[in-house]
Tab-separated table of C-alpha atoms in Angstrom:
chain	number	residue	atom	x	y	z
A	1	MET	CA	113.902	112.717	-35.520
A	2	LYS	CA	116.605	110.427	-34.254
A	3	LYS	CA	113.932	109.549	-30.962
A	4	THR	CA	111.326	108.384	-33.295
A	5	PHE	CA	114.139	106.358	-35.164
A	6	LEU	CA	114.933	104.709	-31.955
A	7	ALA	CA	111.172	104.102	-30.875
A	8	SER	CA	110.823	101.983	-33.833
A	9	ALA	CA	114.239	100.605	-34.123
A	10	THR	CA	113.306	99.279	-30.323
A	11	ALA	CA	109.521	98.167	-31.060
A	12	LEU	CA	110.719	96.330	-33.804
A	13	GLY	CA	113.449	94.856	-31.813
A	14	LEU	CA	110.266	93.804	-29.492
A	15	ALA	CA	108.513	92.604	-32.370
A	16	LEU	CA	111.145	90.358	-32.757
A	17	VAL	CA	111.619	88.674	-29.651
A	18	ALA	CA	107.454	88.958	-29.258
A	19	THR	CA	107.896	86.249	-32.297
A	20	GLY	CA	110.425	84.097	-31.167
A	21	TYR	CA	113.967	86.034	-31.625
A	22	ILE	CA	116.326	86.879	-29.591
A	23	ALA	CA	119.753	89.133	-30.623
A	24	GLY	CA	122.544	86.275	-30.017
A	25	SER	CA	126.550	87.556	-30.649
A	26	GLY	CA	125.970	88.281	-34.131
A	27	ASN	CA	123.703	86.449	-34.836
A	28	LEU	CA	119.605	85.909	-34.389
A	29	GLN	CA	118.537	82.584	-32.200
A	30	MET	CA	115.301	80.859	-31.979
A	31	VAL	CA	113.771	80.929	-28.228
A	32	THR	CA	110.689	79.436	-27.084
A	33	PRO	CA	107.245	81.061	-26.402
A	34	ALA	CA	107.961	80.996	-22.835
A	35	GLN	CA	110.957	82.541	-22.754
A	36	ALA	CA	109.537	85.173	-25.408
A	37	GLN	CA	106.728	86.412	-23.342
A	38	GLU	CA	108.243	88.728	-21.444
A	39	PRO	CA	111.150	90.365	-23.462
A	40	ASP	CA	113.833	92.533	-21.118
A	41	ARG	CA	112.921	96.130	-22.731
A	42	ALA	CA	115.636	97.630	-21.625
A	43	ALA	CA	118.506	95.264	-22.654
A	44	ILE	CA	117.062	95.746	-26.582
A	45	GLU	CA	116.649	99.273	-25.739
A	46	THR	CA	120.714	98.999	-25.348
A	47	ILE	CA	121.311	96.678	-28.070
A	48	VAL	CA	119.064	98.497	-30.534
A	49	ARG	CA	120.698	101.476	-29.559
A	50	GLU	CA	124.417	100.610	-29.780
A	51	TYR	CA	124.295	99.312	-33.149
A	52	LEU	CA	122.028	102.452	-34.398
A	53	LEU	CA	125.406	104.519	-32.986
A	54	ALA	CA	127.766	101.536	-34.703
A	55	ASN	CA	125.685	102.170	-37.993
A	56	PRO	CA	124.381	105.625	-38.185
A	57	GLU	CA	123.999	105.617	-41.661
A	58	ILE	CA	120.596	103.424	-40.912
A	59	LEU	CA	118.746	106.071	-40.075
A	60	LEU	CA	119.732	108.596	-43.024
A	61	GLU	CA	118.569	105.458	-44.968
A	62	MET	CA	115.193	105.070	-43.024
A	63	GLN	CA	114.758	109.107	-43.459
A	64	ASP	CA	114.961	108.386	-47.477
A	65	SER	CA	113.097	105.916	-47.275
A	66	LEU	CA	110.159	108.077	-45.504
A	67	GLU	CA	110.517	110.987	-47.481
A	68	THR	CA	110.114	108.923	-50.866
A	69	LYS	CA	107.382	107.011	-49.669
A	70	GLN	CA	105.547	110.244	-49.094
A	71	GLN	CA	106.683	111.680	-52.121
A	72	GLU	CA	105.229	109.124	-53.417
A	73	GLN	CA	101.695	109.241	-51.577
A	74	GLN	CA	101.858	113.182	-52.351
A	75	ARG	CA	102.148	112.635	-55.787
A	76	VAL	CA	99.011	109.865	-56.077
A	77	ALA	CA	97.163	112.046	-54.326
A	78	SER	CA	97.958	115.493	-56.500
A	79	LEU	CA	97.173	113.316	-59.846
A	80	GLU	CA	93.849	111.994	-58.126
A	81	THR	CA	92.840	115.683	-57.129
A	82	ILE	CA	94.276	117.220	-60.172
A	83	LYS	CA	91.728	114.427	-62.177
A	84	GLN	CA	89.037	115.878	-60.079
A	85	ASN	CA	89.026	119.762	-60.351
A	86	LYS	CA	91.064	120.559	-64.209
A	87	ASP	CA	88.006	122.467	-64.638
A	88	ALA	CA	88.913	125.075	-61.275
A	89	ILE	CA	92.275	124.575	-61.585
A	90	PHE	CA	93.425	124.947	-65.585
A	91	ASN	CA	89.494	127.099	-66.853
A	92	SER	CA	89.021	129.125	-63.752
A	93	SER	CA	86.713	132.565	-65.911
A	94	PHE	CA	88.969	134.663	-62.587
A	95	ASP	CA	92.307	133.380	-64.040
A	96	GLY	CA	94.343	135.681	-65.765
A	97	VAL	CA	96.227	134.131	-69.320
A	98	VAL	CA	98.972	135.059	-70.877
A	99	GLY	CA	100.916	133.778	-73.598
A	100	ASN	CA	98.414	132.115	-76.364
A	101	PRO	CA	95.187	131.467	-74.493
A	102	ASP	CA	94.520	128.651	-77.248
A	103	GLY	CA	97.687	126.788	-76.769
A	104	LYS	CA	98.063	122.859	-76.568
A	105	ILE	CA	99.596	123.126	-73.138
A	106	THR	CA	98.945	124.851	-70.080
A	107	ILE	CA	100.760	125.703	-66.843
A	108	VAL	CA	99.067	127.383	-64.327
A	109	GLU	CA	101.129	129.726	-61.614
A	110	PHE	CA	99.933	130.066	-58.271
A	111	TYR	CA	101.322	133.611	-57.512
A	112	ASP	CA	101.396	136.893	-54.417
A	113	TYR	CA	101.850	139.890	-55.640
A	114	ASN	CA	104.639	140.510	-52.590
A	115	CYS	CA	106.265	137.222	-53.007
A	116	GLY	CA	109.870	137.963	-53.929
A	117	TYR	CA	109.916	134.949	-56.012
A	118	CYS	CA	107.039	135.347	-58.043
A	119	LYS	CA	108.584	138.776	-58.992
A	120	ARG	CA	112.094	136.824	-60.065
A	121	ALA	CA	109.962	134.197	-61.919
A	122	MET	CA	108.608	136.418	-64.429
A	123	ASP	CA	111.232	136.320	-66.028
A	124	ASP	CA	110.613	132.466	-66.523
A	125	MET	CA	106.569	133.673	-67.709
A	126	ASP	CA	107.928	135.553	-69.907
A	127	ALA	CA	110.859	133.760	-71.661
A	128	LEU	CA	108.324	130.405	-71.601
A	129	THR	CA	105.658	131.935	-73.273
A	130	LYS	CA	108.153	133.654	-76.026
A	131	ASP	CA	110.182	130.137	-76.721
A	132	ASP	CA	107.025	127.841	-77.262
A	133	PRO	CA	104.069	129.883	-79.668
A	134	GLU	CA	102.001	126.967	-77.831
A	135	LEU	CA	101.764	127.614	-74.159
A	136	ARG	CA	98.852	128.504	-72.117
A	137	PHE	CA	100.486	130.396	-68.648
A	138	VAL	CA	97.094	130.890	-66.492
A	139	LEU	CA	98.135	132.744	-63.869
A	140	LYS	CA	95.991	132.224	-60.431
A	141	GLU	CA	95.614	134.358	-57.543
A	142	PHE	CA	96.887	132.585	-54.572
A	143	PRO	CA	97.367	136.070	-51.893
A	144	ILE	CA	98.975	134.392	-48.610
A	145	LEU	CA	101.500	136.325	-47.504
A	146	SER	CA	99.655	139.834	-46.052
A	147	ALA	CA	96.243	141.755	-45.897
A	148	ASN	CA	98.482	144.146	-48.712
A	149	SER	CA	98.199	140.908	-50.798
A	150	GLN	CA	94.910	139.911	-50.435
A	151	LYS	CA	93.556	143.787	-51.358
A	152	ALA	CA	95.447	144.061	-54.255
A	153	SER	CA	94.241	140.564	-55.771
A	154	ILE	CA	90.755	141.642	-55.028
A	155	VAL	CA	91.244	144.968	-57.253
A	156	SER	CA	93.470	142.248	-60.121
A	157	MET	CA	90.535	140.263	-60.137
A	158	ALA	CA	88.342	142.801	-60.969
A	159	PHE	CA	90.278	144.511	-63.271
A	160	HIS	CA	90.354	141.537	-64.989
A	161	LEU	CA	86.504	140.832	-65.253
A	162	LEU	CA	86.629	144.577	-66.385
A	163	GLN	CA	89.413	144.456	-68.965
A	164	PRO	CA	91.138	140.963	-69.419
A	165	GLU	CA	92.750	141.674	-72.472
A	166	LYS	CA	94.930	144.488	-70.088
A	167	TYR	CA	95.473	141.555	-67.665
A	168	GLY	CA	99.082	140.940	-68.689
A	169	GLU	CA	100.099	144.157	-68.447
A	170	PHE	CA	98.444	144.680	-65.858
A	171	HIS	CA	99.863	141.642	-63.704
A	172	ARG	CA	103.757	142.812	-64.774
A	173	ALA	CA	102.953	146.318	-63.824
A	174	LEU	CA	102.333	145.510	-60.031
A	175	MET	CA	104.553	142.432	-60.104
A	176	ALA	CA	107.506	145.282	-60.842
A	177	VAL	CA	106.093	147.764	-58.299
A	178	GLU	CA	108.525	149.627	-56.157
A	179	GLY	CA	107.515	149.376	-52.038
A	180	GLY	CA	105.006	146.379	-52.825
A	181	ALA	CA	101.708	145.422	-53.824
A	182	SER	CA	98.891	147.059	-52.398
A	183	GLU	CA	95.189	148.160	-53.265
A	184	GLU	CA	96.048	151.373	-53.908
A	185	ALA	CA	98.798	150.718	-56.283
A	186	ALA	CA	97.029	148.351	-58.322
A	187	ILE	CA	94.417	150.748	-58.053
A	188	ARG	CA	96.557	153.602	-59.749
A	189	ILE	CA	97.653	150.911	-62.533
A	190	ALA	CA	94.319	150.060	-63.303
A	191	VAL	CA	93.537	153.165	-63.503
A	192	SER	CA	96.426	153.849	-65.762
A	193	LEU	CA	95.209	151.158	-68.137
A	194	GLY	CA	92.481	152.897	-68.710
A	195	ALA	CA	89.666	151.733	-66.041
A	196	THR	CA	88.038	154.560	-63.586
A	197	GLU	CA	88.363	154.162	-60.294
A	198	ALA	CA	84.564	154.416	-59.663
A	199	GLU	CA	83.732	151.346	-61.749
A	200	LEU	CA	86.695	149.358	-60.158
A	201	ARG	CA	85.322	149.719	-56.924
A	202	GLU	CA	81.993	148.848	-57.845
A	203	LYS	CA	83.091	145.439	-59.345
A	204	MET	CA	85.825	144.948	-56.248
A	205	LYS	CA	82.162	144.558	-54.523
A	206	ASP	CA	81.612	141.473	-56.633
A	207	PRO	CA	80.951	138.944	-54.540
A	208	SER	CA	82.262	136.119	-56.773
A	209	ILE	CA	85.376	137.219	-56.143
A	210	PRO	CA	85.976	136.553	-52.541
A	211	GLN	CA	83.901	133.355	-53.793
A	212	ALA	CA	87.035	132.656	-55.955
A	213	LEU	CA	89.809	132.918	-53.867
A	214	SER	CA	88.101	131.030	-51.214
A	215	ALA	CA	87.544	127.685	-54.077
A	216	THR	CA	91.518	128.826	-54.938
A	217	TYR	CA	92.571	128.692	-51.008
A	218	GLU	CA	90.378	125.432	-50.503
A	219	LEU	CA	92.089	123.907	-54.055
A	220	ALA	CA	94.994	125.185	-53.196
A	221	ASN	CA	94.936	122.938	-49.986
A	222	LYS	CA	93.879	119.676	-51.664
A	223	LEU	CA	97.082	119.946	-54.028
A	224	SER	CA	99.338	120.404	-50.565
A	225	ILE	CA	100.337	123.705	-52.532
A	226	THR	CA	101.636	126.191	-49.203
A	227	GLY	CA	103.783	129.042	-50.603
A	228	THR	CA	104.239	130.798	-54.016
A	229	PRO	CA	105.148	130.258	-56.422
A	230	SER	CA	103.776	126.891	-56.688
A	231	TYR	CA	102.837	125.411	-60.486
A	232	VAL	CA	100.297	122.670	-62.008
A	233	ILE	CA	101.565	121.544	-65.057
A	234	GLY	CA	100.090	118.824	-67.018
A	235	ASP	CA	99.280	116.106	-63.830
A	236	GLU	CA	102.323	117.502	-61.822
A	237	VAL	CA	102.889	119.959	-58.747
A	238	VAL	CA	105.753	121.741	-58.808
A	239	PHE	CA	106.343	123.375	-55.868
A	240	GLY	CA	108.757	126.744	-55.573
A	241	ALA	CA	110.608	129.415	-58.167
A	242	LEU	CA	112.960	126.444	-59.752
A	243	GLY	CA	113.616	128.420	-62.931
A	244	LYS	CA	112.938	128.364	-66.676
A	245	ASP	CA	115.451	125.409	-67.715
A	246	VAL	CA	113.403	123.310	-64.875
A	247	LEU	CA	110.027	124.505	-65.988
A	248	ALA	CA	110.568	123.808	-69.630
A	249	GLU	CA	111.775	120.300	-68.766
A	250	LYS	CA	108.576	119.905	-67.110
A	251	ILE	CA	106.454	120.909	-69.844
A	252	ALA	CA	108.020	119.139	-71.815
A	253	ASP	CA	106.783	116.228	-70.495
A	254	ALA	CA	103.743	117.238	-69.899
A	255	LYS	CA	103.596	117.671	-73.569
A	256	LYS	CA	104.809	113.860	-74.120
A	257	ALA	CA	101.643	112.307	-72.106
A	258	LEU	CA	99.093	114.285	-74.455
């Protein structure tokens, strides 16, 4: 990182020289074009290096400025992606819904059944939907941690197609299963909630399930989502398990924008 900043600062120094300036004793002095044609790169690098060593806080300022710029670029890109993919994000028929299915405000969670942070975030989901009767909480399968996660999600999506009214109960049970989520654990929970293993395994073959997962991966890539849990609230993407209070603030902001 420091080398990158130093290179950038050196390039700036060379540019100043190329346009007719050199560093003097505390001041910038005008030089003739002939003098500026062949700048002494080594001398400029020495000056820049000594200046940065004497003022290292500039490196932090540059880094902060870069991060701010990148965050704003990401925000604008996410805003456009959400605008162009509203139905896929908020209204996919493959996504489970808890809370009020007709709620005025929607929060979408990208999750993995074997994500420890997602497991802990379950309490946030339950508290938010309990506190806000107008909240529609969408659960979007995003299995990225392991093959077991992917297999568990296929069972989950098949169960949702068969018994959508029991999906919330299924979701909570699989999130809480000891030893991690797997195809076997998911099937066991689905059967306990009334599905038959035969019909469940048949539905798991539905080609629309891997198609839906592929669409979610593509959508996550467009939104720069690489981890779980991640959320879409209104026109904002929120990364990480930030807790109930932060999510509640984001939801309140989204309501104001309605």
